[in-house]
């Protein structure tokens, strides 16, 4: 449905959004042993209520050796750059998002993809 | 025709555009039981008549558990960032767009994709 | 050659560029009954000679019901945002581009894709 | 290796970078009759030594009728927008890049793709 | 899992992040003879502690003739453009990243892809 891949698995697309604030971590780690989950992160946007300071959005995941690794998704300042496109930054669980600097709120959004075997299916109207 | 996927369904691409203003919601929910619909959102742009305030564009859809979820598509201010590319943010109906802050107008545009079985077809000149 | 899709048709990529000025429409509507045409729009850029005002670039095409629809591709101002990436905004003919506000010139560029059946071919050196 | 297409040809990815200055053209036209070449342009960036003026980066290639066509890749100004993402603007040789305005230097970068038949191969360590 | 290609190899996606500072090179060159590695670079972001100067991020890799080539990934200045999306700039090892100008720190992030033959597999929980 979303052209993500052309393996026999068919991904389904759902909306994903979260809000980051100083001292609050957001975890993406679906409790699901059967299906593969993925986030395609699209946008990071400051909130009108956030202070005019540089907000550094950090993601924590796993590198190729299974070790924890941190990376920076965006640095935004309301008066300079209030939004930035991530262009489909793909992360796989377990993933943690947080503000490394800045007090927020900062909005993170994208698509939550769930890969299903060709013979599995949701009730799409659900 | 647009390379969205390579499943047996063939997507057709149409132009999508809407205008958001304070207090006015725009719903994307085609009345169609047979075909699959999808929006690939491309651009959010302020209008020259909008005030110089931060406009937060919100989308409401469904998360992976069928619950309503809100996410932020963009935060724009005419004097700082009048346009932002969404890079193909895919949403599936039912979807609602609105301004969470700012009075607008703000323009949202992209591609409306309709997936058809290989043996279905539009009259393309229609 | 450009990975657009993996249907039996093979797209060929050509360069597309046009200049928009107040009161001048640019039409993309190849006179061709046999091949499918598509524009993948990439960049909108102000010209150094354009005034420091907000330029709103509009595209007119067809929605899924065959009706004319207008959408906004970009809003640019030389002193704030002189260029914006459209990230591959796909439009199919007939399409019209124009400046809704601003006097320009504004440059629009991208790729012109022509889909050919696998057994058709250009002389690629042509 | 880079997902460009799924035809029997396998593209190989190499790094491409060039520097544009006033009065100096950069030509991309590999002397190669056997393999297909393509540039996926990614970024245009001003140099710290460039003047604070609007730099217009022009590309010259061929349109669908084999005629020369010029298009604008980016307009950048150090104090306003020092870098812009092109998002994978695909051009095929012969191509010429130049500054239409501004004295530079301006940096252009991306991926050089070479399509090889499935039975051809480089020594990848070469 | 991430739709990178549809060859028999299946890529796995891991998080990649590094920090660039003046006089410090970051090398991406996995010690691995069996699997193919690739970086899809997504974002370059200044750190709140970086000075308000133009930071030029350089990448060094190989061109199509096996020669070393340098290209510019981004030029960023905290007060003008603190973050820029690279949109999936693909580089293959051996690759070196460095600041050509500016003292940093500057953050570079993206996806580390490892291509595996269809009959190979990681323990994905590893």
Coordinates of C-alpha atoms in Angstrom, one line a residue, chain D residues 29-90:
Chain D
X29 CA 29.9 13.6 -19.7
X30 CA 31.7 10.4 -19.1
X31 CA 33.6 9.1 -22.0
X32 CA 31.9 5.7 -22.0
X33 CA 29.9 4.0 -24.8
X34 CA 29.0 0.9 -22.9
X35 CA 27.6 1.8 -19.5
X36 CA 24.8 4.1 -18.6
X37 CA 25.7 7.0 -16.3
X38 CA 23.5 9.1 -14.1
X39 CA 23.9 11.8 -11.4
X40 CA 21.6 11.9 -8.4
X41 CA 22.3 15.4 -7.2
X42 CA 21.9 15.8 -3.4
X43 CA 23.2 19.1 -2.0
X44 CA 24.2 22.6 -3.1
X45 CA 26.2 24.6 -0.4
X46 CA 27.9 27.9 -0.4
X47 CA 31.6 28.1 0.6
X48 CA 32.6 30.3 3.6
X49 CA 34.7 32.3 1.2
X50 CA 31.8 33.2 -1.1
X51 CA 30.3 36.8 -1.1
X52 CA 26.9 37.5 0.5
X53 CA 25.1 37.6 -2.8
X54 CA 22.4 35.4 -4.4
X55 CA 24.1 32.5 -6.2
X56 CA 22.0 30.9 -8.9
X57 CA 23.1 27.4 -9.9
X58 CA 22.1 26.4 -13.4
X59 CA 22.1 23.0 -15.1
X60 CA 22.0 22.5 -18.8
X61 CA 20.9 19.2 -20.3
X62 CA 18.5 17.8 -22.9
X63 CA 14.8 18.0 -23.1
X64 CA 12.5 15.2 -24.4
X65 CA 13.0 16.4 -28.0
X66 CA 16.8 16.4 -27.8
X67 CA 17.1 20.2 -27.6
X68 CA 19.3 21.9 -25.1
X69 CA 17.4 23.1 -22.0
X70 CA 18.5 25.1 -19.0
X71 CA 17.0 24.8 -15.5
X72 CA 17.8 26.2 -12.1
X73 CA 19.0 23.9 -9.4
X74 CA 19.2 26.3 -6.5
X75 CA 19.4 30.0 -5.5
X76 CA 21.5 30.4 -2.3
X77 CA 22.8 33.3 -0.2
X78 CA 25.2 32.8 2.6
X79 CA 23.3 35.0 5.1
X80 CA 19.9 33.6 4.2
X81 CA 20.2 30.0 3.0
X82 CA 23.7 28.5 2.9
X83 CA 22.7 25.0 1.9
X84 CA 19.8 23.4 0.2
X85 CA 18.9 19.7 -0.3
X86 CA 18.0 18.8 -3.9
X87 CA 16.5 15.5 -2.8
X88 CA 17.9 13.4 -5.6
X89 CA 17.6 15.5 -8.7
X90 CA 18.5 13.0 -11.4

